[in-house]
Coordinates of C-alpha atoms and ligand atoms in Angstrom, one line a residue:
M604 CA 0.0 0.0 0.0
K605 CA 1.4 3.4 -1.0
N606 CA 1.8 5.9 1.7
K607 CA -0.6 8.7 1.3
N608 CA 1.1 12.0 0.9
Y609 CA 0.0 15.3 -0.6
L610 CA 1.2 17.4 -3.4
W611 CA 1.6 20.3 -1.1
S612 CA 3.5 18.5 1.7
G613 CA 6.9 19.2 0.2
D614 CA 10.0 17.6 1.9
D615 CA 9.0 18.1 5.5
N616 CA 6.4 15.4 5.3
Q617 CA 3.9 17.5 7.1
S618 CA 1.4 15.2 8.8
I619 CA -2.2 16.0 8.9
D620 CA -5.1 14.3 10.7
E621 CA -6.8 11.9 8.3
E622 CA -10.2 12.8 9.5
L623 CA -9.5 16.4 8.7
M624 CA -8.3 15.4 5.2
D625 CA -11.4 13.3 4.6
F626 CA -13.6 16.3 5.6
M627 CA -11.7 18.6 3.2
A628 CA -11.7 16.1 0.3
G629 CA -15.4 15.7 0.8
E630 CA -16.9 14.1 -2.3
D631 CA -14.0 15.3 -4.5
I632 CA -12.8 12.0 -5.7
K633 CA -16.3 10.9 -6.6
L634 CA -16.9 14.1 -8.4
D635 CA -13.6 14.3 -10.1
K636 CA -14.4 11.1 -11.9
H637 CA -16.7 13.3 -14.1
L638 CA -13.9 15.8 -14.6
F639 CA -10.9 13.5 -15.0
K640 CA -10.7 13.3 -18.8
F641 CA -11.1 17.1 -19.0
D642 CA -8.3 17.5 -16.5
I643 CA -6.1 15.4 -18.7
I644 CA -7.0 17.5 -21.8
G645 CA -6.1 20.6 -19.7
S646 CA -2.8 19.1 -18.6
Q647 CA -1.9 18.2 -22.2
A648 CA -2.6 21.8 -23.2
H649 CA -0.6 23.1 -20.3
I650 CA 2.5 21.1 -21.1
G651 CA 2.2 22.3 -24.7
G652 CA 2.5 25.8 -23.3
L653 CA 5.5 24.8 -21.1
K654 CA 7.2 23.6 -24.3
T655 CA 6.6 26.8 -26.1
C656 CA 8.0 28.9 -23.3
G657 CA 11.0 26.7 -22.9
V658 CA 10.4 24.9 -19.6
L659 CA 10.1 21.6 -21.4
S660 CA 12.1 20.2 -24.2
G661 CA 10.3 18.8 -27.3
E662 CA 11.2 15.3 -26.1
E663 CA 10.0 15.9 -22.6
Y664 CA 6.8 17.3 -23.9
T665 CA 6.2 14.2 -26.1
K666 CA 6.9 11.8 -23.2
L667 CA 4.5 13.7 -20.9
H668 CA 1.9 14.0 -23.6
M669 CA 2.0 10.3 -24.4
C670 CA 1.9 9.4 -20.7
L671 CA -1.2 11.5 -20.2
S672 CA -2.9 9.9 -23.2
Q673 CA -2.0 6.5 -21.7
L674 CA -3.6 7.6 -18.4
N675 CA -6.7 8.6 -20.2
L676 CA -6.9 5.3 -21.9
S677 CA -6.3 3.4 -18.7
Y678 CA -8.9 5.4 -17.0
Q679 CA -11.5 4.7 -19.7
N680 CA -10.7 1.0 -19.5
N681 CA -10.9 1.0 -15.7
E682 CA -7.3 0.0 -15.3
F683 CA -6.5 3.3 -13.6
I684 CA -8.9 3.8 -10.7
L685 CA -9.4 7.2 -9.2
D686 CA -9.9 6.3 -5.6
N687 CA -9.5 7.8 -2.1
F688 CA -5.8 7.2 -2.1
Y689 CA -5.6 10.5 -4.0
E690 CA -6.6 13.8 -2.5
D691 CA -8.3 14.7 -5.8
G692 CA -8.1 14.1 -9.5
H693 CA -5.4 16.7 -10.0
S694 CA -3.1 15.0 -7.5
A695 CA -3.8 11.7 -9.2
I696 CA -2.5 13.0 -12.5
E697 CA 0.7 14.2 -11.0
F698 CA 1.2 11.0 -9.0
Y699 CA 0.7 9.0 -12.2
L700 CA 3.1 11.1 -14.2
T701 CA 5.8 10.9 -11.5
E702 CA 5.3 7.2 -11.0
K703 CA 5.7 6.5 -14.8
L704 CA 8.3 9.2 -15.7
G705 CA 10.1 9.9 -12.4
E706 CA 11.7 13.4 -12.3
L707 CA 10.0 14.4 -15.5
G708 CA 6.6 13.8 -14.1
K709 CA 7.3 16.4 -11.4
K710 CA 7.7 19.1 -14.1
A711 CA 4.1 19.0 -15.4
H712 CA 2.7 21.3 -12.7
T713 CA 5.2 24.0 -13.4
G714 CA 3.5 27.4 -13.6
R715 CA 0.1 25.9 -12.7
S716 CA -2.0 25.9 -9.6
R717 CA -4.8 23.5 -8.8
N718 CA -6.9 26.6 -8.8
D719 CA -6.6 27.2 -12.5
Q720 CA -6.5 23.5 -13.1
V721 CA -9.9 22.9 -11.6
L722 CA -11.3 25.9 -13.3
T723 CA -10.1 24.6 -16.6
S724 CA -11.5 21.1 -16.2
T725 CA -14.9 22.2 -14.9
R726 CA -15.1 24.7 -17.8
L727 CA -14.3 22.0 -20.3
F728 CA -16.8 19.7 -18.6
S729 CA -19.5 22.4 -18.8
K730 CA -18.7 23.2 -22.5
H731 CA -18.9 19.5 -23.4
N732 CA -22.1 19.0 -21.6
L733 CA -23.8 22.2 -22.9
N734 CA -23.2 20.8 -26.3
T735 CA -24.6 17.3 -25.4
I736 CA -27.6 18.8 -23.7
N737 CA -28.2 21.1 -26.7
E738 CA -28.3 18.0 -28.9
L739 CA -30.7 16.3 -26.6
V740 CA -33.0 19.4 -26.4
K741 CA -33.0 19.6 -30.2
A742 CA -33.9 15.9 -30.4
C743 CA -36.8 16.5 -28.0
A744 CA -38.0 19.5 -30.0
Q745 CA -37.8 17.5 -33.3
C746 CA -39.8 14.7 -31.7
T747 CA -42.4 17.1 -30.5
I748 CA -42.7 18.8 -33.9
D749 CA -43.1 15.4 -35.6
L750 CA -45.8 14.4 -33.2
A751 CA -47.6 17.7 -33.7
K752 CA -47.7 17.2 -37.4
Q753 CA -49.7 14.0 -36.9
H754 CA -52.3 15.8 -34.7
K755 CA -53.2 19.0 -36.5
E756 CA -56.8 18.0 -36.7
A757 CA -57.1 16.6 -33.1
I758 CA -59.3 19.0 -31.3
M759 CA -58.9 19.5 -27.5
P760 CA -60.1 22.2 -25.2
G761 CA -57.7 25.0 -24.5
Y762 CA -57.6 26.2 -20.9
T763 CA -56.9 29.4 -19.0
H764 CA -57.2 29.3 -15.2
L765 CA -57.7 25.5 -15.8
Q766 CA -61.2 26.4 -17.1
R767 CA -62.3 25.5 -20.6
A768 CA -61.6 28.5 -22.8
M769 CA -61.5 27.9 -26.6
P770 CA -61.1 24.9 -28.9
H771 CA -57.5 24.1 -29.4
T772 CA -55.5 21.3 -31.1
V773 CA -53.1 18.8 -29.8
A774 CA -50.6 20.1 -32.4
A775 CA -50.9 23.7 -31.1
W776 CA -50.4 22.5 -27.5
L777 CA -47.4 20.4 -28.5
L778 CA -45.8 23.1 -30.5
G779 CA -45.8 25.4 -27.5
F780 CA -43.3 23.0 -26.0
A781 CA -41.3 22.6 -29.2
E782 CA -40.9 26.4 -29.5
A783 CA -39.8 26.7 -25.9
M784 CA -37.2 24.0 -26.5
I785 CA -35.9 25.7 -29.6
D786 CA -35.6 29.0 -27.7
D787 CA -33.6 27.1 -25.0
S788 CA -31.4 25.6 -27.6
Y789 CA -30.4 29.2 -28.5
L790 CA -30.0 29.9 -24.8
L791 CA -27.6 26.9 -24.4
N792 CA -25.6 28.2 -27.3
S793 CA -25.3 31.7 -25.9
T794 CA -24.4 30.2 -22.5
L795 CA -21.7 28.3 -24.2
D796 CA -20.4 31.5 -25.8
Y797 CA -20.4 33.2 -22.4
I798 CA -18.3 30.6 -20.7
N799 CA -16.1 29.8 -23.7
C800 CA -12.9 31.3 -22.4
S801 CA -9.8 29.7 -21.0
P802 CA -8.7 30.3 -17.4
L803 CA -5.5 28.2 -17.9
G804 CA -2.3 30.1 -17.1
T805 CA -3.8 32.3 -14.4
A806 CA -2.4 29.9 -11.8
A807 CA -3.4 30.7 -8.2
G808 CA -5.1 33.9 -9.4
F809 CA -2.0 36.2 -10.0
G810 CA -0.3 34.8 -13.0
V811 CA 3.3 33.3 -12.9
P812 CA 6.8 34.6 -13.8
L813 CA 6.8 32.6 -17.0
D814 CA 5.8 33.6 -20.6
L815 CA 2.9 31.1 -20.7
P816 CA 1.3 31.2 -24.2
R817 CA -2.2 31.5 -23.0
E818 CA -3.7 32.0 -26.4
Q819 CA -2.0 28.9 -27.7
T820 CA -3.3 26.7 -24.8
A821 CA -6.8 28.2 -25.1
K822 CA -6.8 27.3 -28.8
A823 CA -5.5 23.8 -28.1
M824 CA -8.4 23.1 -25.8
G825 CA -11.0 24.6 -28.2
F826 CA -11.7 27.8 -26.3
D827 CA -12.8 30.9 -28.2
R828 CA -10.9 33.3 -26.1
V829 CA -8.7 33.7 -23.0
Q830 CA -10.1 34.8 -19.7
I831 CA -7.6 37.7 -19.2
N832 CA -7.7 38.7 -15.6
P833 CA -6.4 36.1 -13.1
V834 CA -8.5 37.3 -10.2
Y835 CA -11.6 37.3 -12.4
A836 CA -10.8 33.8 -13.5
Q837 CA -11.0 32.7 -9.8
N838 CA -14.1 34.8 -9.2
S839 CA -15.8 33.3 -12.2
R840 CA -15.9 29.9 -10.5
G841 CA -19.4 29.4 -9.3
K842 CA -20.5 32.5 -11.2
Y843 CA -20.1 30.6 -14.5
D844 CA -21.5 27.4 -13.0
L845 CA -24.6 29.4 -12.0
V846 CA -25.0 30.7 -15.6
V847 CA -24.9 27.1 -16.8
L848 CA -27.5 26.1 -14.2
Q849 CA -29.7 29.0 -15.2
A850 CA -29.8 27.7 -18.7
L851 CA -30.5 24.2 -17.5
Y852 CA -33.2 25.6 -15.3
Q853 CA -35.0 27.0 -18.4
V854 CA -34.6 23.7 -20.2
M855 CA -36.1 21.8 -17.2
L856 CA -38.8 24.3 -16.7
N857 CA -40.3 23.2 -20.1
I858 CA -40.1 19.6 -18.9
R859 CA -41.9 20.5 -15.6
R860 CA -44.7 22.2 -17.4
F861 CA -45.1 19.4 -19.9
S862 CA -45.1 16.9 -17.1
W863 CA -47.7 18.9 -15.3
D864 CA -50.0 18.9 -18.3
L865 CA -49.4 15.2 -18.9
S866 CA -50.2 14.3 -15.3
L867 CA -53.5 16.2 -15.6
F868 CA -54.4 14.8 -19.0
I869 CA -53.7 11.3 -17.9
T870 CA -56.2 11.3 -15.1
S871 CA -59.5 9.6 -15.5
E872 CA -61.1 13.0 -15.0
F873 CA -59.6 14.3 -18.1
N874 CA -58.9 11.1 -19.9
F875 CA -57.2 12.9 -22.8
I876 CA -54.0 10.9 -22.9
T877 CA -53.2 7.3 -22.1
L878 CA -49.6 6.3 -21.4
N879 CA -48.2 3.1 -22.9
K880 CA -47.7 0.4 -20.4
S881 CA -43.9 0.8 -21.0
H882 CA -44.2 4.1 -19.1
T883 CA -46.5 3.3 -16.2
T884 CA -45.9 1.6 -12.9
G885 CA -48.1 -0.3 -10.6
S886 CA -49.1 0.2 -6.9
S887 CA -47.8 -2.2 -4.3
I888 CA -51.2 -2.4 -2.7
M889 CA -53.9 -1.3 -5.2
P890 CA -54.1 -3.8 -8.1
N891 CA -56.1 -1.4 -10.1
K892 CA -53.4 1.3 -10.3
S893 CA -51.3 2.3 -13.2
N894 CA -49.3 5.3 -12.3
P895 CA -47.3 7.9 -14.2
D896 CA -44.4 7.9 -11.8
V897 CA -41.9 8.8 -14.5
V898 CA -43.8 11.9 -15.4
E899 CA -43.9 13.0 -11.8
L900 CA -40.2 12.4 -11.3
M901 CA -39.5 14.4 -14.4
R902 CA -41.6 17.2 -13.0
A903 CA -39.7 16.9 -9.7
S904 CA -36.3 17.2 -11.3
L905 CA -36.5 21.0 -11.6
A906 CA -36.6 21.2 -7.8
T907 CA -33.2 19.5 -7.7
I908 CA -31.8 22.1 -10.1
E909 CA -33.3 24.9 -8.1
G910 CA -31.7 23.5 -5.0
C911 CA -28.3 23.3 -6.8
M912 CA -28.7 26.9 -7.9
A913 CA -29.4 28.0 -4.4
Q914 CA -26.4 26.1 -3.2
I915 CA -24.0 27.8 -5.6
Q916 CA -25.6 31.2 -4.9
G917 CA -24.9 30.7 -1.3
L918 CA -21.4 29.5 -1.8
I919 CA -20.2 32.4 -3.9
S920 CA -20.8 34.9 -1.3
L921 CA -17.1 35.3 -1.0
P922 CA -14.3 37.9 -1.2
S923 CA -12.1 37.9 -4.3
G924 CA -9.8 35.1 -5.2
Y925 CA -9.7 31.4 -4.5
Q926 CA -11.3 30.1 -1.3
R927 CA -11.8 26.4 -0.6
D928 CA -15.6 27.0 -0.4
L929 CA -15.5 27.0 -4.1
Q930 CA -14.8 23.3 -4.1
N931 CA -18.4 22.7 -3.1
T932 CA -19.7 24.3 -6.4
K933 CA -18.6 21.1 -8.2
E934 CA -21.3 18.9 -6.7
P935 CA -24.3 21.0 -7.7
L936 CA -22.9 21.6 -11.2
I937 CA -22.3 18.0 -11.9
K938 CA -25.5 16.8 -10.2
S939 CA -27.6 19.2 -12.3
V940 CA -25.8 18.3 -15.6
V941 CA -26.2 14.6 -15.0
L942 CA -29.8 14.9 -14.0
T943 CA -30.7 17.1 -17.0
K944 CA -29.1 14.7 -19.4
H945 CA -30.9 11.8 -17.9
V946 CA -34.3 13.4 -18.1
L947 CA -33.8 14.7 -21.6
K948 CA -32.7 11.2 -22.8
L949 CA -35.9 9.8 -21.5
M950 CA -38.1 12.5 -23.1
P951 CA -38.4 11.2 -26.7
G952 CA -39.5 7.8 -25.4
L953 CA -42.1 9.4 -23.2
I954 CA -43.4 11.5 -26.1
M955 CA -43.7 8.4 -28.2
A956 CA -45.6 6.6 -25.4
L957 CA -48.4 9.1 -25.5
N958 CA -51.8 8.1 -27.0
F959 CA -54.3 10.8 -27.6
N960 CA -57.9 9.9 -26.8
T961 CA -59.2 12.2 -29.6
Q962 CA -62.9 11.4 -29.0
A963 CA -62.7 12.3 -25.3
M964 CA -60.9 15.5 -26.1
R965 CA -63.5 16.4 -28.7
D966 CA -66.3 15.6 -26.3
A967 CA -64.9 18.0 -23.8
I968 CA -65.6 20.9 -26.1
N969 CA -68.9 22.6 -25.1
P970 CA -70.8 25.2 -27.3
E971 CA -70.0 28.1 -25.0
M972 CA -66.3 27.7 -26.0
M973 CA -67.2 29.2 -29.4
A974 CA -68.5 32.5 -27.8
T975 CA -65.4 34.3 -28.9
D976 CA -65.9 33.1 -32.5
Q977 CA -69.5 34.3 -32.2
A978 CA -68.5 37.7 -31.1
L979 CA -66.0 38.0 -33.9
K980 CA -68.7 37.0 -36.4
H981 CA -70.7 40.1 -35.3
V982 CA -67.5 42.2 -35.7
K983 CA -67.2 41.0 -39.3
H984 CA -70.7 42.3 -39.8
G985 CA -69.8 45.7 -38.6
A986 CA -70.3 45.7 -34.8
S987 CA -67.7 47.1 -32.4
F988 CA -66.1 44.3 -30.4
R989 CA -67.5 45.4 -27.1
D990 CA -71.0 45.4 -28.4
A991 CA -70.4 42.0 -30.1
Y992 CA -69.0 40.6 -26.9
G993 CA -72.2 41.6 -25.0
Q994 CA -74.4 40.1 -27.8
A995 CA -72.5 36.8 -27.9
K996 CA -72.7 36.4 -24.2
N997 CA -76.5 36.0 -24.5
E998 CA -76.6 33.8 -27.6
S999 CA -75.9 30.2 -28.4
S1000 CA -73.5 29.8 -31.3
E1001 CA -73.9 27.6 -34.3
I1002 CA -70.2 27.6 -34.9
T1003 CA -68.5 24.2 -34.6
A1004 CA -65.2 23.6 -32.9
E1005 CA -63.9 22.5 -36.4
Q1006 CA -64.9 25.9 -37.8
S1007 CA -63.4 27.6 -34.9
I1008 CA -60.0 26.1 -35.2
A1009 CA -60.0 26.4 -39.1
A1010 CA -60.7 30.1 -38.8
R1011 CA -57.7 30.9 -36.7
I1012 CA -55.4 31.8 -39.5
S1013 CA -53.0 34.3 -38.0
L1014 CA -49.4 33.0 -37.5
G1015 CA -49.1 30.5 -34.8
A1016 CA -52.8 29.8 -34.3
T1017 CA -54.5 26.5 -35.0
A1018 CA -54.9 26.9 -38.7
N1019 CA -51.5 28.4 -39.3
L1020 CA -49.1 26.7 -36.9
G1021 CA -45.9 28.0 -38.4
I1022 CA -44.3 24.6 -38.3
E1023 CA -41.9 25.3 -41.2
I1024 CA -40.7 28.4 -39.4
L1025 CA -40.1 26.5 -36.2
Q1026 CA -38.4 23.7 -38.1
K1027 CA -36.1 26.3 -39.7
R1028 CA -35.3 27.8 -36.4
L1029 CA -34.5 24.4 -35.0
N1030 CA -32.3 23.5 -38.0
D1031 CA -30.4 26.8 -37.6
S1032 CA -29.8 26.5 -33.8
Ligands
LIG1974 N1 -10.4 20.4 -5.0 C1 -10.1 21.8 -5.0 C2 -11.3 22.6 -5.6 O1 -12.1 22.0 -6.2 C3 -8.9 22.0 -5.9 C4 -8.2 23.3 -5.7 C5 -7.5 23.3 -4.4 N2 -6.8 24.5 -4.3 C6 -6.3 24.9 -3.1 N3 -5.7 26.1 -3.1 N4 -6.4 24.2 -2.0 O2 -11.3 23.8 -5.3

């Protein structure tokens, strides 16, 4: 068994109480599993910078680079295990390099602090996941549009205040979610632009006495720009994570509202939608039950994101510069990203498991719901709207729900859904 020692203990073998160390490491090792491959990418970019500024020879650089690639491979294959022997993922990288390459391994951390190292890996993690989440959101939007196209004629009541308002269609209801998802795809892209800058080279928050080629390393990692000010780089920890979570919040807000609608429409009281058996669960006591648990847990997911946002907001009440408090921003970031991806992956399957009970939806339309159409009919014959409104209130209308939805021809309404425009926006996002 290797003796545990720490990157920062130097030669004096400073001893520290293990319980204290456990407290300080917290969940770091578990969380760093999500960041490890990004930490390796950051380390490879950093040694590239060290070569450019003359700290490493070309040969040294190549050896370190290959060793890091080997570590990445071993990690993916579960040959290298990131466990509690290491204080965190960053130390694990340095231990590995030193174990494999001896003295050379000790050079990799030149001009770097774990402060800019962790910033770099979390930023790469966020960038990667914003892209993945964007693809998932776009897939959900596409799935919703495709389903809407099949239900342009399916009439259902439209509600305000949860009271029947006007005839509506399943397509128009679904496209409300599709458009929200398309908007959020743009939000995810702009969030990506916002955080697309490299903190690498800012070290502990003050720069270092080396001519680190920060633009080169930023480019090597695929960043758009360099985050210039080292203090700001530190202060952006948590702040950037919050921006990411704010975008995820919007994404999951759509899911919550969709789940809410589903959970109402699935009830026997509404009976508008039936869920395929694949998406219902039974009760442990009531043999008659078939429950939409998955819909409810999707609805509940936003509360987790909100909790994570609150946690980060609380944590970043700090003075300038690195403080260890910031370590605790990792968990809410990673938790939210993992949860959002999980829910989004399940969405297309859920959407495809919906069956619309078109007859029940049509039966829920009552003649009073055409009162607005009736009023507008009088307007077409010259009445002012207010007078027509009063007149329609006291009349029964001959207008059918089918006529009502066919007459709503302005963009976005039931007879002019604007599907091609939405599709183009989705394709362009
Ligand atoms: N695990 C630490 C974090 O996430 C790494 C940085 C430690 N830096 C330090 N100065 N102690 O913040």
